[in-house]
Structures are given as C-alpha cells and as structure tokens.
Amino acid sequence: MCVEGVCCRDFSISLPEKIEALSGSCEIIKCTFEIEDEYNKGLSESNATGLWLKDGTDKNINQVFNSRDPKPDHFKGEITGKLDENNCTTIFYNVNSNHAGKYYFRIESVGALKLTYYRMNISTINVIESPPKPTVKLYEEQKEVQDQEEVLEGSSVSLRCSAETLCSSPPPTLTWSSTPRIPLNESSRQQELISDLNFTAAHRHHRVTFTCTITYQILDKNKTAQDSITLHVQYAPKISPSSSCNRTDVTECFCEFDGNPSPELEWHLSGRPVTNSSDTFISEERLSSTVLRSSITLHQSLTHISLQCVGNNTHGTERKLFQLLPPVSLVFQTLLYSSSGSNHSSVMIGVAVAAVLVIMFCVITWICVRLSTKRKAQNEAADTYASLQLSAPPSEYETLNIKRDDTQ
C-alpha cells in the first residue's frame, strides 16, 4: 500500500522542469504519471482527485489546488487531462506573482492510493511581466544568412519570426513592420506562432529595419515584445536622374551614383579616361556609405563633344553619356585657330558646325517673323471689320420697320 508522504517504488511522473507564465494570463502544466497496476485498476474519473502542492509537500500547509474541493484561497484552475488515463495536465487562470514557486503533484482515490510525487520531477513556475522576445532569422534562397545580414539584390529573401507560445486567451499574434515603411507581403502560420515575410531583395531594402512584434491581449491590455533585423543589400551602381551638365564660359557636369559596395567613378572624354589637368578639374564627395558624387569642369580649350561618367563596383557598371555641343563662340575660335595652323580636315569640321548653327538660327528667326506678321495682319483685319459694322447706315428694311413702329 502507498501511504501518505511516501514515494513508492515503480511510481513516476513527467513534468516540465521550468515554466514561464505571463502575469495576468494563464499557465499550463503538462503532466502525466504512472502508478502500479494494482492501484491503476481501481482508478476512475469519479473517484480520483488531483492536488497541487506549492513550495512543500505538506497537504495541509502547502495545498494550493484541489480538483474536487477547491478552497477560497486556492488558485483558480482545472485539470484538463483525465486522471483515470494518468493525465494530470492542469491549467491555472489569472496568474500573478503568488504563483511563482515549485509545484508537487498528489493523486488520491477512494481506497489506499494517496501519493505525493516529491522525490521525482517537480515544476518551477517563473512569473514574468512581459512576454519573451520572438526570434527573427534571415534566409536567402532558403539558406540561413548569418554574415551581417547581407544579401544580393534580386535574390529571394525570407524573414522568419518565431516565438514561444505562452498560455493566453485569445492566443498571441505576430505582426511585421519596417522602418522606413514599405509594403509587406506576409505569409504566416499563426497556429505554430511562425510568420514568414517573403520578398525579392531590392536596393530600396538596404538598411531597412524589419521588426516582428508578438502581442498578448491580457485583461483588455496589450503586452508586446519585439525582435528586429536590419537588412544589408548589395547592388550594382545606379545613377541619379539629377546628374546633368551646365555650360557657360566653362562646362560643369556632375554625376551621382548609389551602389553597395560604394562605387568608384571615372570620367571619359571621347571614350578615354580623363584625370585632373590644366583643362579639367575633377572632385569627388561621398554623400553616404553607398552614394558617391563627382563633378568635372572642362575649359573652352577642349573641343570634345562626348563626355561620359562611369560608376562601377563588384556587382556591375553603370554609365551616363552627355552629348555636349560647344558654344558658338568656341566654334568661331576654333575656326580662327584652324585657319592659322591646323590641318584641312579640322577646318572643314569647324566650318560645317558653324554653318549648321547659322542655318538653324536663320530658320528659327524666319519662322518667328512670319508668325508675328500673320498675327498682326489678322488683328488689323478684325479691327477694320468691327469699325465698319459700327459706322454702317441702317438698311431699307430696318428703316421701314422704324416707320411702321412710328405709325402704330
């Protein structure tokens, strides 16, 4: 016979060693036990009683739960398992700091079975005020990334958020957010408390912080915890649309490239790399870890009309071509210089360019004069017609009408 306070041989129990419970929520203790067949045959749902003792094994002092005879000072809860099937799984409601401690299970039935499992596994409940943080992991092409969260633009990326499930009603939820904010396509498996965020990596995702939040609704209040990951995307250089040229006495152009790793930039004149010289001045400025801005100043002595800026990094190359037409003053200076000492082909090129510019100027001037003359003639005709209408004498019919009106 198993007597009170004695652990008999061939009896065992299975309990979680440590349990975390969220204050204000519930807590589940998963529990199964074994007893000798002699006692198990007489165990039924109607005659079995499950008790929980806290921080000690004295039934009278340490009892905090009784499945058949709850006391006002007992914890509220219920045994959800079936004792006649050796399942002692129990749920406690409205957990607070008083629930923290070590728990011992006791089984009783009508007859000789009265047993406290005190030399075997016990459960220690730790009550926490905030839920544990979820865990976010990064996958690229279904492989986990651990090296500074770097991925390549165009690759398939998945962010997986997983969280430990604590007892609560309603169940906790996982949500995604990002800074800066971008549209998110979420694929979730909430029943396992796993949420996957799937997308194709793009340069706009670089340095975006993705945050996964777990939310518990406790007594009309939300308790949350978060985990974040900042994505680093490597991508080929991309040129800013604002890159342009300005021509006055000198030609000033600038190019701005964005790339990761930060790109290197070169200037090409007529297809050849150019560096600082008496006729060119190049400067560079790194606006950020990924953005490089470069400017070039060309003096009038250069007759090149093709300028190109080239940005490159380990992932690719981007080019911007500027078609530069020299000012008219520079053309005539070239003509004068060519006539005094240049070869015949240079003279012919200069003459051709000058002729084209002069013809364009004449055509535009002729069109403007024609439109102005036509508009002036139309205005004068309209004014003449209006003045004739005002000064014309009344017609015979109108005179007769006037007379008839007078006779009446």
Coordinates of C-alpha atoms in Angstrom, one line a residue:
M1 CA 0.0 0.0 0.0
C2 CA 1.2 3.6 -0.8
V3 CA 0.9 5.7 2.3
E4 CA 0.7 9.4 2.6
G5 CA 4.0 11.2 2.2
V6 CA 5.9 8.2 1.0
C7 CA 7.1 7.7 -2.6
C8 CA 6.6 4.1 -3.6
R9 CA 8.7 2.1 -6.0
D10 CA 7.6 1.8 -9.6
F11 CA 5.7 5.1 -9.5
S12 CA 6.8 8.0 -11.8
I13 CA 5.7 11.4 -13.1
S14 CA 6.6 13.6 -16.1
L15 CA 6.6 17.3 -15.6
P16 CA 8.3 20.3 -17.3
E17 CA 11.2 21.4 -15.3
K18 CA 10.8 25.1 -15.8
I19 CA 7.7 27.1 -16.9
E20 CA 7.3 30.7 -17.7
A21 CA 3.9 32.3 -17.1
L22 CA 2.8 35.8 -18.2
S23 CA 1.3 37.8 -15.4
G24 CA -2.4 38.3 -15.9
S25 CA -2.7 35.3 -18.2
C26 CA -2.9 31.6 -17.7
E27 CA -0.4 28.8 -17.2
I28 CA -0.5 25.2 -18.3
I29 CA 1.4 22.4 -16.5
K30 CA 1.7 19.4 -18.8
C31 CA 1.7 16.3 -16.6
T32 CA 1.5 12.5 -16.8
F33 CA 2.0 10.0 -14.1
E34 CA 2.5 6.3 -13.7
I35 CA 1.2 4.0 -10.8
E36 CA 1.4 0.3 -10.2
D37 CA -1.3 -1.8 -11.9
E38 CA -2.7 -2.8 -8.6
Y39 CA -3.8 0.9 -8.0
N40 CA -4.4 1.8 -11.6
K41 CA -7.2 -0.8 -11.9
G42 CA -9.3 1.0 -9.3
L43 CA -8.6 4.5 -10.6
S44 CA -11.6 6.1 -12.2
E45 CA -12.7 9.6 -13.1
S46 CA -15.3 9.6 -10.4
N47 CA -13.1 8.6 -7.5
A48 CA -9.8 10.3 -8.5
T49 CA -8.7 13.6 -7.0
G50 CA -5.7 15.7 -8.2
L51 CA -4.0 18.1 -5.9
W52 CA -1.1 20.6 -6.3
L53 CA 1.2 21.5 -3.5
K54 CA 3.5 24.6 -3.7
D55 CA 6.9 25.0 -2.1
G56 CA 6.5 22.0 0.1
T57 CA 4.8 18.5 0.4
D58 CA 2.6 19.1 3.5
K59 CA -1.0 18.6 2.3
N60 CA -2.5 20.8 5.0
I61 CA 0.1 23.7 4.6
N62 CA 1.2 23.7 1.0
Q63 CA -2.0 22.8 -0.8
V64 CA -3.0 25.4 -3.5
F65 CA -5.3 23.4 -5.7
N66 CA -7.8 20.6 -5.2
S67 CA -9.8 19.3 -8.2
R68 CA -12.7 18.2 -6.1
D69 CA -12.7 20.5 -3.1
P70 CA -11.4 24.0 -4.1
K71 CA -10.9 26.4 -1.2
P72 CA -11.3 30.3 -1.4
D73 CA -7.5 30.7 -1.0
H74 CA -6.7 28.1 -3.7
F75 CA -5.6 29.0 -7.2
K76 CA -8.3 29.1 -9.8
G77 CA -7.9 26.4 -12.5
E78 CA -8.8 22.9 -13.6
I79 CA -7.3 19.6 -14.5
T80 CA -7.8 19.3 -18.3
G81 CA -6.3 15.8 -18.5
K82 CA -8.2 12.6 -17.5
L83 CA -6.8 11.3 -14.2
D84 CA -8.1 7.8 -15.0
E85 CA -5.8 7.8 -18.0
N86 CA -2.9 9.0 -15.9
N87 CA -3.0 12.5 -17.4
C88 CA -2.7 15.3 -14.8
T89 CA -2.3 18.3 -17.2
T90 CA -3.5 21.3 -15.3
I91 CA -4.3 24.9 -16.3
F92 CA -4.1 27.9 -13.8
Y93 CA -6.0 31.1 -14.5
N94 CA -5.2 34.7 -13.7
V95 CA -1.6 34.1 -12.9
N96 CA 0.2 36.6 -10.6
S97 CA 3.4 36.8 -8.6
N98 CA 1.9 34.4 -6.0
H99 CA 2.0 31.6 -8.5
A100 CA 5.8 31.6 -8.7
G101 CA 7.4 28.6 -7.0
K102 CA 7.9 24.9 -7.0
Y103 CA 5.0 22.5 -7.6
Y104 CA 4.4 18.9 -6.5
F105 CA 1.5 16.8 -7.7
R106 CA -0.5 14.5 -5.5
I107 CA -3.0 11.8 -6.6
E108 CA -5.7 10.4 -4.3
S109 CA -8.5 7.9 -4.8
V110 CA -11.1 6.1 -2.8
G111 CA -9.1 3.4 -1.0
A112 CA -5.4 3.1 -0.4
L113 CA -4.0 5.4 -3.1
K114 CA -2.7 8.6 -1.6
L115 CA 0.6 9.5 -3.2
T116 CA 2.7 12.7 -3.4
Y117 CA 5.4 12.7 -6.1
Y118 CA 8.0 14.6 -4.1
R119 CA 11.3 12.9 -4.9
M120 CA 10.8 13.0 -8.6
N121 CA 10.4 15.7 -11.2
I122 CA 8.9 18.9 -10.0
S123 CA 7.9 22.1 -11.9
T124 CA 9.2 25.5 -11.2
I125 CA 6.9 28.3 -12.4
N126 CA 8.5 31.7 -13.1
V127 CA 6.0 34.6 -13.5
I128 CA 7.1 37.3 -15.9
E129 CA 5.6 40.8 -16.5
S130 CA 6.5 41.0 -20.2
P131 CA 6.4 38.2 -22.9
P132 CA 9.6 36.7 -24.1
K133 CA 11.0 38.2 -27.3
P134 CA 10.4 36.5 -30.6
T135 CA 13.3 35.4 -32.8
V136 CA 13.9 36.8 -36.3
K137 CA 16.1 34.9 -38.8
L138 CA 17.1 35.7 -42.3
Y139 CA 17.1 33.3 -45.2
E140 CA 18.4 33.9 -48.8
E141 CA 17.4 31.3 -51.4
Q142 CA 16.2 29.1 -48.5
K143 CA 19.6 29.2 -46.8
E144 CA 20.1 30.9 -43.4
V145 CA 22.3 34.0 -43.6
Q146 CA 24.4 34.8 -40.6
D147 CA 27.1 37.1 -42.0
Q148 CA 26.0 40.6 -41.1
E149 CA 22.6 40.1 -42.7
E150 CA 23.9 40.8 -46.3
V151 CA 22.0 39.6 -49.3
L152 CA 22.3 40.3 -53.1
E153 CA 19.8 42.4 -55.0
G154 CA 17.4 40.1 -57.0
S155 CA 17.7 37.2 -54.6
S156 CA 14.7 35.5 -52.9
V157 CA 14.7 36.6 -49.3
S158 CA 12.6 35.3 -46.3
L159 CA 12.4 36.7 -42.8
R160 CA 11.1 34.1 -40.3
C161 CA 9.7 35.2 -37.0
S162 CA 9.1 32.5 -34.4
A163 CA 8.0 32.9 -30.8
E164 CA 7.5 30.7 -27.7
T165 CA 3.8 30.2 -27.1
L166 CA 2.6 31.1 -23.6
C167 CA -0.9 30.3 -22.4
S168 CA -3.3 33.2 -23.1
S169 CA -6.8 33.8 -24.4
P170 CA -7.1 34.9 -27.1
P171 CA -3.8 33.4 -28.4
P172 CA -0.9 35.8 -29.2
T173 CA -0.4 37.2 -32.7
L174 CA 2.7 38.1 -34.7
T175 CA 2.9 41.2 -36.9
W176 CA 5.5 42.8 -39.1
S177 CA 6.6 46.4 -39.5
S178 CA 9.5 48.2 -41.1
T179 CA 11.5 51.5 -40.8
P180 CA 11.3 53.2 -43.2
R181 CA 7.8 51.9 -44.1
I182 CA 7.5 49.8 -47.2
P183 CA 4.7 47.4 -48.4
L184 CA 5.0 44.0 -46.8
N185 CA 3.7 40.7 -48.2
E186 CA 3.3 38.4 -45.2
S187 CA 2.8 34.6 -45.2
S188 CA 2.0 33.4 -41.7
R189 CA 1.5 30.1 -39.9
Q190 CA 0.0 31.5 -36.7
Q191 CA -1.0 28.2 -35.2
E192 CA 2.7 27.4 -34.8
L193 CA 3.4 31.0 -34.0
I194 CA 5.7 31.3 -37.0
S195 CA 5.4 34.2 -39.5
D196 CA 7.4 34.4 -42.8
L197 CA 8.0 37.6 -44.7
N198 CA 8.9 36.8 -48.3
F199 CA 10.1 39.2 -50.9
T200 CA 12.8 39.8 -53.6
A201 CA 15.7 41.8 -52.3
A202 CA 16.0 45.3 -54.0
H203 CA 18.2 48.3 -53.3
R204 CA 15.3 50.1 -51.6
H205 CA 15.5 47.4 -48.9
H206 CA 19.1 48.3 -48.0
R207 CA 19.3 49.4 -44.3
V208 CA 15.6 48.8 -43.8
T209 CA 14.9 47.6 -40.3
F210 CA 12.2 44.8 -40.1
T211 CA 10.5 44.3 -36.8
C212 CA 8.4 41.3 -35.7
T213 CA 6.1 42.0 -32.7
I214 CA 4.3 39.4 -30.6
T215 CA 1.2 40.7 -28.9
Y216 CA -0.8 39.2 -26.0
Q217 CA -4.1 40.6 -25.1
I218 CA -4.3 40.5 -21.3
L219 CA -7.3 42.0 -19.4
D220 CA -8.1 44.4 -22.2
K221 CA -4.5 45.5 -22.4
N222 CA -1.8 44.5 -24.8
K223 CA 1.6 43.1 -23.7
T224 CA 4.2 43.1 -26.5
A225 CA 7.7 42.1 -27.2
Q226 CA 9.8 42.6 -30.4
D227 CA 12.8 41.5 -32.3
S228 CA 14.4 43.3 -35.3
I229 CA 16.8 42.8 -38.1
T230 CA 18.4 45.4 -40.4
L231 CA 18.9 44.2 -43.9
H232 CA 22.0 45.0 -45.9
V233 CA 21.5 44.6 -49.7
Q234 CA 24.5 44.6 -52.1
Y235 CA 23.6 46.1 -55.5
A236 CA 25.2 47.4 -58.7
P237 CA 25.6 51.2 -59.1
K238 CA 22.5 53.2 -60.0
I239 CA 22.8 56.8 -61.4
S240 CA 20.8 59.6 -60.0
P241 CA 18.3 61.2 -62.5
S242 CA 19.6 64.6 -61.4
S243 CA 23.0 64.1 -62.9
S244 CA 23.5 66.8 -65.6
C245 CA 25.7 69.4 -67.2
N246 CA 25.8 73.2 -67.2
R247 CA 27.5 75.2 -70.0
T248 CA 28.6 78.8 -69.6
D249 CA 32.1 80.0 -70.1
V250 CA 33.2 76.6 -68.9
T251 CA 31.4 73.2 -68.9
E252 CA 30.4 71.8 -65.5
C253 CA 29.0 68.4 -65.1
F254 CA 28.2 66.2 -62.1
C255 CA 27.3 62.5 -61.7
E256 CA 25.8 60.9 -58.6
F257 CA 25.9 57.1 -58.2
D258 CA 24.3 54.9 -55.5
G259 CA 25.7 51.4 -55.0
N260 CA 26.7 48.8 -52.4
P261 CA 29.7 48.5 -52.0
S262 CA 30.1 52.2 -52.7
P263 CA 31.0 52.6 -56.4
E264 CA 34.2 54.0 -57.9
L265 CA 33.7 56.7 -60.5
E266 CA 35.6 57.7 -63.7
W267 CA 35.1 60.4 -66.4
H268 CA 35.7 59.6 -70.1
L269 CA 36.2 62.2 -72.8
S270 CA 35.6 60.8 -76.3
G271 CA 35.9 57.3 -74.9
R272 CA 39.2 57.9 -73.0
P273 CA 39.6 58.2 -69.2
V274 CA 40.4 61.8 -68.1
T275 CA 42.1 63.0 -64.9
N276 CA 42.9 66.4 -63.4
S277 CA 44.9 68.6 -65.7
S278 CA 45.2 72.3 -66.7
D279 CA 42.0 71.9 -68.8
T280 CA 40.0 69.6 -66.5
F281 CA 39.2 69.6 -62.8
I282 CA 37.6 66.6 -61.1
S283 CA 36.3 66.5 -57.5
E284 CA 34.6 63.7 -55.5
E285 CA 32.3 63.7 -52.4
R286 CA 31.0 60.7 -50.6
L287 CA 27.5 61.6 -49.5
S288 CA 26.9 58.4 -47.6
S289 CA 28.4 54.9 -47.4
T290 CA 26.7 54.0 -50.7
V291 CA 26.4 57.3 -52.6
L292 CA 29.3 59.0 -54.4
R293 CA 29.0 62.3 -56.2
S294 CA 31.7 63.6 -58.6
S295 CA 31.9 66.8 -60.7
I296 CA 34.1 67.8 -63.6
T297 CA 34.9 71.2 -65.0
L298 CA 36.0 71.5 -68.7
H299 CA 37.6 74.6 -70.1
Q300 CA 36.8 76.1 -73.5
S301 CA 40.1 74.9 -75.0
L302 CA 38.6 71.4 -75.1
T303 CA 36.7 70.6 -78.3
H304 CA 35.3 67.2 -77.2
I305 CA 31.6 66.8 -77.6
S306 CA 31.3 63.4 -75.9
L307 CA 31.5 63.1 -72.1
Q308 CA 30.7 60.0 -70.1
C309 CA 30.7 59.2 -66.4
V310 CA 31.2 55.6 -65.4
G311 CA 30.3 54.1 -62.0
N312 CA 31.3 50.6 -61.1
N313 CA 31.6 48.2 -58.1
T314 CA 31.9 44.4 -57.7
H315 CA 28.3 43.9 -58.9
G316 CA 28.2 45.9 -62.1
T317 CA 28.8 49.1 -64.1
E318 CA 26.5 52.0 -64.9
R319 CA 27.2 54.7 -67.5
K320 CA 25.8 58.2 -68.2
L321 CA 26.6 59.8 -71.6
F322 CA 26.4 63.6 -72.1
Q323 CA 26.3 64.9 -75.7
L324 CA 28.0 68.3 -75.4
L325 CA 27.6 70.9 -78.2
P326 CA 30.3 73.6 -78.0
P327 CA 29.1 77.2 -77.7
V328 CA 29.1 79.3 -80.9
S329 CA 32.0 81.5 -79.6
L330 CA 34.1 78.3 -79.2
V331 CA 33.3 77.3 -82.8
F332 CA 34.5 80.6 -84.2
Q333 CA 37.6 80.5 -82.0
T334 CA 38.3 77.0 -83.4
L335 CA 37.8 78.3 -86.9
L336 CA 40.3 81.1 -86.4
Y337 CA 42.8 78.8 -84.8
S338 CA 42.4 76.2 -87.6
S339 CA 42.8 78.7 -90.4
S340 CA 46.1 79.8 -89.0
G341 CA 47.8 76.5 -88.4
S342 CA 45.5 73.5 -88.3
N343 CA 45.0 70.8 -90.9
H344 CA 42.4 70.9 -93.6
S345 CA 40.0 68.4 -92.0
S346 CA 39.8 70.4 -88.8
V347 CA 38.9 73.5 -90.8
M348 CA 36.2 71.7 -92.6
I349 CA 34.7 70.3 -89.4
G350 CA 34.6 73.8 -87.9
V351 CA 33.1 75.3 -91.0
A352 CA 30.4 72.6 -91.1
V353 CA 29.4 73.1 -87.4
A354 CA 29.3 76.9 -87.8
A355 CA 27.2 76.6 -90.9
V356 CA 24.7 74.3 -89.2
L357 CA 24.3 76.7 -86.3
V358 CA 23.9 79.7 -88.5
I359 CA 21.2 77.9 -90.6
M360 CA 19.3 76.9 -87.5
F361 CA 19.4 80.4 -86.2
C362 CA 18.1 81.8 -89.5
V363 CA 15.3 79.3 -89.8
I364 CA 14.1 80.0 -86.3
T365 CA 14.2 83.8 -86.9
W366 CA 12.3 83.5 -90.2
I367 CA 9.6 81.3 -88.5
C368 CA 9.2 83.8 -85.7
V369 CA 8.9 86.8 -88.1
R370 CA 6.3 85.0 -90.2
L371 CA 4.2 84.1 -87.3
S372 CA 4.4 87.6 -85.9
T373 CA 3.4 89.2 -89.3
K374 CA 0.5 86.9 -89.8
R375 CA -0.8 87.5 -86.3
K376 CA -0.5 91.3 -86.8
A377 CA -2.5 91.1 -90.1
Q378 CA -5.3 89.1 -88.5
N379 CA -5.6 91.6 -85.7
E380 CA -5.8 94.6 -88.1
A381 CA -8.4 92.9 -90.3
A382 CA -10.6 92.2 -87.2
D383 CA -10.3 95.8 -86.1
T384 CA -11.3 97.1 -89.6
Y385 CA -14.4 94.8 -89.7
A386 CA -15.5 96.0 -86.3
S387 CA -15.3 99.6 -87.2
L388 CA -17.3 99.2 -90.4
Q389 CA -20.1 97.5 -88.5
L390 CA -20.4 100.3 -86.1
S391 CA -20.4 103.1 -88.8
A392 CA -22.7 101.4 -91.5
P393 CA -26.2 103.2 -92.0
P394 CA -29.4 101.1 -91.4
S395 CA -30.8 99.1 -94.2
E396 CA -34.1 99.9 -96.0
Y397 CA -35.8 97.1 -94.2
E398 CA -34.7 98.4 -90.9
T399 CA -35.9 102.0 -91.9
L400 CA -39.4 100.6 -92.9
N401 CA -39.7 98.9 -89.6
I402 CA -38.9 102.0 -87.7
K403 CA -41.6 103.9 -89.7
R404 CA -44.2 101.3 -89.1
D405 CA -43.5 101.4 -85.4
D406 CA -44.0 105.2 -85.5
T407 CA -47.4 104.9 -87.3
Q408 CA -48.6 102.5 -84.7

